[in-house]
mmCIF file with all atom_site columns, C-alpha atoms in Angstrom:
data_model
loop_
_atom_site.group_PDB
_atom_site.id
_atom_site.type_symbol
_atom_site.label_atom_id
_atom_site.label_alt_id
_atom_site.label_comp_id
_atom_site.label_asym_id
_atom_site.label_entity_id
_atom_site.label_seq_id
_atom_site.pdbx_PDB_ins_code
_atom_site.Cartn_x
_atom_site.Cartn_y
_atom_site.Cartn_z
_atom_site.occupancy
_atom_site.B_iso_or_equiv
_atom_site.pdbx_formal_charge
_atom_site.auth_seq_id
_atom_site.auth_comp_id
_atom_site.auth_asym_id
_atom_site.auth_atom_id
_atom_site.pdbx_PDB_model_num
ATOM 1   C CA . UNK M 1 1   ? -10.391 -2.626  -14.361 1.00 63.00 ? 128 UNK M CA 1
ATOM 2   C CA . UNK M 1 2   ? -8.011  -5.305  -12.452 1.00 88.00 ? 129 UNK M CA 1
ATOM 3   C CA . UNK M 1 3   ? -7.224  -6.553  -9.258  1.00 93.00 ? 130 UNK M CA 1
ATOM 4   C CA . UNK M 1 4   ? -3.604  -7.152  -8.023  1.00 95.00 ? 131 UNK M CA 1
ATOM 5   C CA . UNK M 1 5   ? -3.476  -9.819  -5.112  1.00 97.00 ? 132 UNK M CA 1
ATOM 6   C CA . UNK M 1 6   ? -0.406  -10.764 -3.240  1.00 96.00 ? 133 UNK M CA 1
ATOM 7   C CA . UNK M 1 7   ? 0.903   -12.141 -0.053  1.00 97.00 ? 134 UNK M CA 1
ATOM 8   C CA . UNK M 1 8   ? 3.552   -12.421 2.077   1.00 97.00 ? 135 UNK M CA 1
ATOM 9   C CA . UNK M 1 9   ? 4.610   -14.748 5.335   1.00 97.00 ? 136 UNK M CA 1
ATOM 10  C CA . UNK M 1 10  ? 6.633   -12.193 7.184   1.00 98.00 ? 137 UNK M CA 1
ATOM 11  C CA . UNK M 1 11  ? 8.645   -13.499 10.899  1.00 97.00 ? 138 UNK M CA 1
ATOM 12  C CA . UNK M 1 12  ? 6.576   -10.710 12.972  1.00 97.00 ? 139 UNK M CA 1
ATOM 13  C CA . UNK M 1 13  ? 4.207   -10.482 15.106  1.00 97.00 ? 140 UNK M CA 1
ATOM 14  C CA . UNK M 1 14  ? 0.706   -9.092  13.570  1.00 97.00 ? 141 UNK M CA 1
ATOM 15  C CA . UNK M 1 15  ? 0.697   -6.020  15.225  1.00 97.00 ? 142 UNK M CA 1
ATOM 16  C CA . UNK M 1 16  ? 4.180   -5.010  14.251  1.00 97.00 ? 143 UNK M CA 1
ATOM 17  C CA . UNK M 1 17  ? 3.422   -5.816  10.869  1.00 98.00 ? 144 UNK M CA 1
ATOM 18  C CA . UNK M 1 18  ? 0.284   -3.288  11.257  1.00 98.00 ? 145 UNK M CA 1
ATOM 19  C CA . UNK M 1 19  ? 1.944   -0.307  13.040  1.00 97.00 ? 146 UNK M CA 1
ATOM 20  C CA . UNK M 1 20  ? 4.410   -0.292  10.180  1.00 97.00 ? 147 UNK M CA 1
ATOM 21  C CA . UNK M 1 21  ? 2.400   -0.778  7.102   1.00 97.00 ? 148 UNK M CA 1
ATOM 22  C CA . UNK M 1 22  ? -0.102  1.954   8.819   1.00 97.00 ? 149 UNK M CA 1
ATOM 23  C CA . UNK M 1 23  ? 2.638   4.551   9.134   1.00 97.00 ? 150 UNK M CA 1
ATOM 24  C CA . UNK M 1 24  ? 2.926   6.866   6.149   1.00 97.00 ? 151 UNK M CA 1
ATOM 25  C CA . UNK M 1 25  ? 6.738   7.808   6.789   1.00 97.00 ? 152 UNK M CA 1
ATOM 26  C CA . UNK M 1 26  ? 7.469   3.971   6.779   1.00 97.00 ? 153 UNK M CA 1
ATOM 27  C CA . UNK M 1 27  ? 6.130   3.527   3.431   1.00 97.00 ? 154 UNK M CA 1
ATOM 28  C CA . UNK M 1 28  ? 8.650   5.215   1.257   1.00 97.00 ? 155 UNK M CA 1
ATOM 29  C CA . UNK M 1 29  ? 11.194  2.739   3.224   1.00 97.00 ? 156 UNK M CA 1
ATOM 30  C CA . UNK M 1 30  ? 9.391   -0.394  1.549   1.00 97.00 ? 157 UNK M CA 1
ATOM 31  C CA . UNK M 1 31  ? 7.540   1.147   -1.371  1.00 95.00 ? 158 UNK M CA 1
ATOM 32  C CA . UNK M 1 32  ? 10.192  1.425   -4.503  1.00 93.00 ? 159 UNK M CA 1
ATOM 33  C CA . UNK M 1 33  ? 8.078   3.697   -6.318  1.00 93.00 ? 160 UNK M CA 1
ATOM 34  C CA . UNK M 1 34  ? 7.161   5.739   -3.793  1.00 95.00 ? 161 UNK M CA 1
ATOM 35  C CA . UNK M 1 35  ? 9.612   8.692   -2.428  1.00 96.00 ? 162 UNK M CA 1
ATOM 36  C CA . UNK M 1 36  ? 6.929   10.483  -0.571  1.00 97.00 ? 163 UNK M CA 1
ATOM 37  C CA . UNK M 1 37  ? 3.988   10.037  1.671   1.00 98.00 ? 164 UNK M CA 1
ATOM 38  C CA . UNK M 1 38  ? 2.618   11.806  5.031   1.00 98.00 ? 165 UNK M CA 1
ATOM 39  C CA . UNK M 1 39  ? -0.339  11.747  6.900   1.00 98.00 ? 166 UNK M CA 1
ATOM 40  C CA . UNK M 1 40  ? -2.267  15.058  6.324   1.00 98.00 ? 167 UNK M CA 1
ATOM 41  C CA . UNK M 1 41  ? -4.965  14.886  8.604   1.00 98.00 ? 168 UNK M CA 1
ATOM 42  C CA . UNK M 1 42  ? -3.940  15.205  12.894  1.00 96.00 ? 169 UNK M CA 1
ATOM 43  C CA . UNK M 1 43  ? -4.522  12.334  15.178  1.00 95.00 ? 170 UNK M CA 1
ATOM 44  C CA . UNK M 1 44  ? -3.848  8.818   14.972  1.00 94.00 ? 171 UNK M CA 1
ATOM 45  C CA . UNK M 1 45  ? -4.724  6.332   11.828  1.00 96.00 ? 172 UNK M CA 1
ATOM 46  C CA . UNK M 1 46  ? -8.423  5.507   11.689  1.00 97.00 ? 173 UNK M CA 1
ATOM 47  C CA . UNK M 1 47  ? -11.376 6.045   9.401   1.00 98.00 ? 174 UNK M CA 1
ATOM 48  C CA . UNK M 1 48  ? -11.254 9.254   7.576   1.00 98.00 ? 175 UNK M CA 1
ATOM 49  C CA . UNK M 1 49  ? -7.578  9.621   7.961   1.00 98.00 ? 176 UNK M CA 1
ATOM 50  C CA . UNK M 1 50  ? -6.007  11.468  5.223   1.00 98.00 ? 177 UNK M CA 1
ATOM 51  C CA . UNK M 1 51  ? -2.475  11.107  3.425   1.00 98.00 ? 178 UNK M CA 1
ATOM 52  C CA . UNK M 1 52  ? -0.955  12.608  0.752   1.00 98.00 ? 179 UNK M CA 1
ATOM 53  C CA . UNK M 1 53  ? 2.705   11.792  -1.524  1.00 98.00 ? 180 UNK M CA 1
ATOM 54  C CA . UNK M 1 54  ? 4.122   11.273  -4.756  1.00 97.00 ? 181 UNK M CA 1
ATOM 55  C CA . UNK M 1 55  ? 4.380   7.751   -6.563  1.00 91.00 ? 182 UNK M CA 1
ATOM 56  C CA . UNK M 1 56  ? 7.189   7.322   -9.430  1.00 88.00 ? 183 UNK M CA 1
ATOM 57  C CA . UNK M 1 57  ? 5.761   5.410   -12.519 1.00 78.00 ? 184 UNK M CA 1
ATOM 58  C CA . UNK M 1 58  ? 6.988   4.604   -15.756 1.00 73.00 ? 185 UNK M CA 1
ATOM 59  C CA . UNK M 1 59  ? 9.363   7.792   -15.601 1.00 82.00 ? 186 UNK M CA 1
ATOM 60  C CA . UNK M 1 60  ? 6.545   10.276  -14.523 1.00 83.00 ? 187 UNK M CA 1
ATOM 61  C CA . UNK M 1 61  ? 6.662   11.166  -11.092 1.00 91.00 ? 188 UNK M CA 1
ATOM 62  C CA . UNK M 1 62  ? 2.946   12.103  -10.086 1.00 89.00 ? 189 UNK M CA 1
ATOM 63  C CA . UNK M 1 63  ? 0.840   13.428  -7.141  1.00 96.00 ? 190 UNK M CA 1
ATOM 64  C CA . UNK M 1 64  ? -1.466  11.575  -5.049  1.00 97.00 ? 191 UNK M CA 1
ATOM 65  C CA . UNK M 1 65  ? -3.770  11.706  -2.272  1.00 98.00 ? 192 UNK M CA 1
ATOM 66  C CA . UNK M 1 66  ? -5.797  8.674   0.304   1.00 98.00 ? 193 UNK M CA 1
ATOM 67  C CA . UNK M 1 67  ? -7.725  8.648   2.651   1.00 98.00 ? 194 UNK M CA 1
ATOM 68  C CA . UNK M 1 68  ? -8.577  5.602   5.056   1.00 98.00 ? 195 UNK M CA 1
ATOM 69  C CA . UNK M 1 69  ? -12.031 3.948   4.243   1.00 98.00 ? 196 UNK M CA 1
ATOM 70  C CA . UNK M 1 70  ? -12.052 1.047   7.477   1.00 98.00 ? 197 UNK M CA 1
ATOM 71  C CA . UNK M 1 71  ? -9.305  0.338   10.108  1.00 98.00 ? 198 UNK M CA 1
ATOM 72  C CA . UNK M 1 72  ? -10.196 -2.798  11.785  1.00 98.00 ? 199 UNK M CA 1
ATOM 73  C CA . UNK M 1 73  ? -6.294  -2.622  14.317  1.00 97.00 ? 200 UNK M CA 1
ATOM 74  C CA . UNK M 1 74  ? -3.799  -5.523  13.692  1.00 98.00 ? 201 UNK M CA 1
ATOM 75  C CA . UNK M 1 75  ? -7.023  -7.349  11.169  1.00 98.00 ? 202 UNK M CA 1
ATOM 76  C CA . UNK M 1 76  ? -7.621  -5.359  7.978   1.00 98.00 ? 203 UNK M CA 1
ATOM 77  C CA . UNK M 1 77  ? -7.137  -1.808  6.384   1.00 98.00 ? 204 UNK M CA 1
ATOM 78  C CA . UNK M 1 78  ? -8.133  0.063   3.533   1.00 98.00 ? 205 UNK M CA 1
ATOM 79  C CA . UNK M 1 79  ? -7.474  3.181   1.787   1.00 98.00 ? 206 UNK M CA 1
ATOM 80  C CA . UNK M 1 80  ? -8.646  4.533   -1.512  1.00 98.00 ? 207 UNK M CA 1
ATOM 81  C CA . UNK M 1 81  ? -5.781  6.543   -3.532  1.00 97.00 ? 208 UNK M CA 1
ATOM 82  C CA . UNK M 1 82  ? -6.215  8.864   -6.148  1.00 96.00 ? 209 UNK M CA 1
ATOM 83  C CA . UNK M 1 83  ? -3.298  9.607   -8.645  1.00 91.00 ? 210 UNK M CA 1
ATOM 84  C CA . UNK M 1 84  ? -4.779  11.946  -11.304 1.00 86.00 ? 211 UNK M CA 1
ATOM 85  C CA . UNK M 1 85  ? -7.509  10.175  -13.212 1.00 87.00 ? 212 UNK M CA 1
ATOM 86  C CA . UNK M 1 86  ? -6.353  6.609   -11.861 1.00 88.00 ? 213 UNK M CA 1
ATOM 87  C CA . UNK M 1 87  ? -8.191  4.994   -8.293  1.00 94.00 ? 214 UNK M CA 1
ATOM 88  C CA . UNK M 1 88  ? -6.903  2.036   -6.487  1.00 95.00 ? 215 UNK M CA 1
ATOM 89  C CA . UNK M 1 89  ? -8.409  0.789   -3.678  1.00 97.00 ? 216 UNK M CA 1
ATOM 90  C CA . UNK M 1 90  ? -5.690  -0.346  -1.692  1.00 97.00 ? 217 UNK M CA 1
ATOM 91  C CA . UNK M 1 91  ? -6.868  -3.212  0.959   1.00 98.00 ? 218 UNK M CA 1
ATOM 92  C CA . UNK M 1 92  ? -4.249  -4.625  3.378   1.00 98.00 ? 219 UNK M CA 1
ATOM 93  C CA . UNK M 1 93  ? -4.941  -7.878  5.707   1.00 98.00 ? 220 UNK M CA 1
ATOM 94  C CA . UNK M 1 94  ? -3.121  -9.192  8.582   1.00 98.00 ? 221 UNK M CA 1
ATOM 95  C CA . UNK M 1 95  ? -3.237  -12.985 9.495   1.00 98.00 ? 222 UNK M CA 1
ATOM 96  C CA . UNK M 1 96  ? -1.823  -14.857 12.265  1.00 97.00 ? 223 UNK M CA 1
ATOM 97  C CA . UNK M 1 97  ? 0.740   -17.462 10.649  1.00 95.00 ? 224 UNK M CA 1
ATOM 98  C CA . UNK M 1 98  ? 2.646   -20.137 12.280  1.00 92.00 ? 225 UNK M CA 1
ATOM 99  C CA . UNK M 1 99  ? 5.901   -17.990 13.339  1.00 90.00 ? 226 UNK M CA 1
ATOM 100 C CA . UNK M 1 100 ? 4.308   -14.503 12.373  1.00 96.00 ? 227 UNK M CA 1
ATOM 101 C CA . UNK M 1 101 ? 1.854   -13.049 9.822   1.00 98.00 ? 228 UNK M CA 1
ATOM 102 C CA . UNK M 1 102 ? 0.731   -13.096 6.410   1.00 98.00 ? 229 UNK M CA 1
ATOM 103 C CA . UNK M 1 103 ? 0.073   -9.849  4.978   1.00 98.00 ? 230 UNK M CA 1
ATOM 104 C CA . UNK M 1 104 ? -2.358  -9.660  2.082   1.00 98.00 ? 231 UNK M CA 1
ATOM 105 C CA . UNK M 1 105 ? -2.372  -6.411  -0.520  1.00 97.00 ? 232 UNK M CA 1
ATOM 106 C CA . UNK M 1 106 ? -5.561  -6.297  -2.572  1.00 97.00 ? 233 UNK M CA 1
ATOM 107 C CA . UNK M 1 107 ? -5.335  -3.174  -5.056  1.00 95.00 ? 234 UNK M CA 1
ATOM 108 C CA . UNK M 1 108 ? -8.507  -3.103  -7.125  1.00 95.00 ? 235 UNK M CA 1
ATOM 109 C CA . UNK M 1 109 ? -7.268  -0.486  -9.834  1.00 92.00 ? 236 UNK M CA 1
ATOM 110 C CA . UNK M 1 110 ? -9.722  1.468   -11.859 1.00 91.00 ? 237 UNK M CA 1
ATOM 111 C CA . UNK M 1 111 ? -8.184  4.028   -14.568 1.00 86.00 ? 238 UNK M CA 1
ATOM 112 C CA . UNK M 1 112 ? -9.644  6.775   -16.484 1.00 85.00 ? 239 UNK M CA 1
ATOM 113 C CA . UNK M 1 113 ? -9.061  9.340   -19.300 1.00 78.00 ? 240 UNK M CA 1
ATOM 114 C CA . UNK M 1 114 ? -5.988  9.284   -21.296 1.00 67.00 ? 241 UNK M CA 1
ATOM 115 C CA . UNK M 1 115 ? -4.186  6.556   -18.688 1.00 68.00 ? 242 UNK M CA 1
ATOM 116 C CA . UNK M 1 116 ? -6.637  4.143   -19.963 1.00 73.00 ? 243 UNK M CA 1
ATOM 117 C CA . UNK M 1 117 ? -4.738  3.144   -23.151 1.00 70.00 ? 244 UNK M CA 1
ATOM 118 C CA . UNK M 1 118 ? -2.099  2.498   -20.656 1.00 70.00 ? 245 UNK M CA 1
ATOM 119 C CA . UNK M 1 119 ? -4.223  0.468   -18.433 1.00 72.00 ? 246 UNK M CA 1
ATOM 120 C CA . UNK M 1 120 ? -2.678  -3.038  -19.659 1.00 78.00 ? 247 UNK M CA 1
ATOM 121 C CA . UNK M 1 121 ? 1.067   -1.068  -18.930 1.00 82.00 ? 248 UNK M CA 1
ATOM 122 C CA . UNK M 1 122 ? 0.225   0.487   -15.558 1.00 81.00 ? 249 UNK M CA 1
ATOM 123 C CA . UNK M 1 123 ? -1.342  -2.801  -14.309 1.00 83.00 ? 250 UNK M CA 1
ATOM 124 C CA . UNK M 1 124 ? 1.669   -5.196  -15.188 1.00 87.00 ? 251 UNK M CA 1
ATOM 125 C CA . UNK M 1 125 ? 3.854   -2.512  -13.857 1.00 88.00 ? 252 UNK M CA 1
ATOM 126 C CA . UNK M 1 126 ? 2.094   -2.656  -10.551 1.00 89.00 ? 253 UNK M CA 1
ATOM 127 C CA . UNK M 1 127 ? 1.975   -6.062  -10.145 1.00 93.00 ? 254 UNK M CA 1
ATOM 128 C CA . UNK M 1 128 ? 5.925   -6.382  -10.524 1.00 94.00 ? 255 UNK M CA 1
ATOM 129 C CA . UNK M 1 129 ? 6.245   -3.821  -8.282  1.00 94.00 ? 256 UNK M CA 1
ATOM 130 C CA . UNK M 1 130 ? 4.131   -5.187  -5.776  1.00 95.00 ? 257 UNK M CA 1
ATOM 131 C CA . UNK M 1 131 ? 6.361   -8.392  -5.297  1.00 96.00 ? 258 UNK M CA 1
ATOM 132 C CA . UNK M 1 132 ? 9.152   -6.234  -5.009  1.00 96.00 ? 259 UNK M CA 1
ATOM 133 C CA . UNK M 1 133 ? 7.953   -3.806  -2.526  1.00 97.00 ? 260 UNK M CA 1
ATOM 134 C CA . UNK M 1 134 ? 6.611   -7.298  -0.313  1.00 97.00 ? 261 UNK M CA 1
ATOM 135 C CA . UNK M 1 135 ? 10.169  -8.481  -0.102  1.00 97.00 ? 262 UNK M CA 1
ATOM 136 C CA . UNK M 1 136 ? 11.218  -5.183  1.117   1.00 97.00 ? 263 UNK M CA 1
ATOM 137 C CA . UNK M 1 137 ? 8.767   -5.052  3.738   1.00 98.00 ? 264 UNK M CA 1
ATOM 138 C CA . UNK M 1 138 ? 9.297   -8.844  4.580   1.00 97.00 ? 265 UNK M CA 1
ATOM 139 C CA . UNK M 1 139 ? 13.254  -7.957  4.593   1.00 97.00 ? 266 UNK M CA 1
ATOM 140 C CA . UNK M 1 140 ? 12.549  -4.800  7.160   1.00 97.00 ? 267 UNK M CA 1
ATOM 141 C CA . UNK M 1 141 ? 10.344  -6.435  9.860   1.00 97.00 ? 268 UNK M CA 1
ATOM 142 C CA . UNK M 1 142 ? 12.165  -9.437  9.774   1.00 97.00 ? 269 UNK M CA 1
ATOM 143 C CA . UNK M 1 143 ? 15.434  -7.888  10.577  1.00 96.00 ? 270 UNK M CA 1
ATOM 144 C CA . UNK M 1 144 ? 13.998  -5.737  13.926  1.00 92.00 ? 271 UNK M CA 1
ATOM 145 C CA . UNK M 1 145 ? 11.909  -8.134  14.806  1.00 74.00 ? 272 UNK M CA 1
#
């Protein structure tokens, strides 16, 4: 359906920026529309991992579920979420940048059944959301780094 794409020059190291984004109980920290998430599955993050929260949205607050699809450490990871009858496939890449990284989120959104008339909605919403939740994350690793 659409593609949100932004990045993000954040004053970190690469693998900082990676441990944190990777964590599931640092996400609700950066993510404004996102009070809950947690790893379901034991172990550390890799392929296969699973994950689990809720996401607030246009004053609904709904379920969701992930679950990693390739973990390349401190390079590239991705994670497919599903949130009723909407999927995003949420990619996240890490590049070395003069004086720290840049941090790349790729969601390719596809939705389904009634959300679909509310496609155009959810989509904008998202994007504006996304900038937001990049300064936050920019904001937090700057200050402990």
């Amino acid at each position: 359906m659409a593609i949100i794409e932004e990045s993000v020059i954040i004053r970190c190291p690469v693998e900082s920026a990676f441990v944190y984004t990777t964590e599931a109980k640092s996400w609700p920290k950066w993510h404004g529309t996102m009070p809950e998430a947690e790893q379901t599955s034991e172990g550390q993050v890799g392929v296969g991992t699973t994950f689990r929260g809720t996401y607030h949205m246009m004053g609904q607050t709904l379920e969701w579920t992930a679950e990693s699809m390739e973990y390349q450490p401190n390079k590239k990871w991705r994670k497919v979420i599903t949130c009723g009858s909407m999927v995003i496939d949420d990619e996240l890449v890490f590049d070395p940048a003069e004086g720290g990284t840049t941090f790349t989120t790729a969601y390719d959104v596809k939705v389904g059944g009634f959300l679909k008339l509310l496609g155009p909605m959810i989509v904008s919403s998202m994007r504006k959301q996304l900038k937001l939740d990049l300064a936050n994350l920019k904001s937090i690793l700057e200050a402990q780094a």
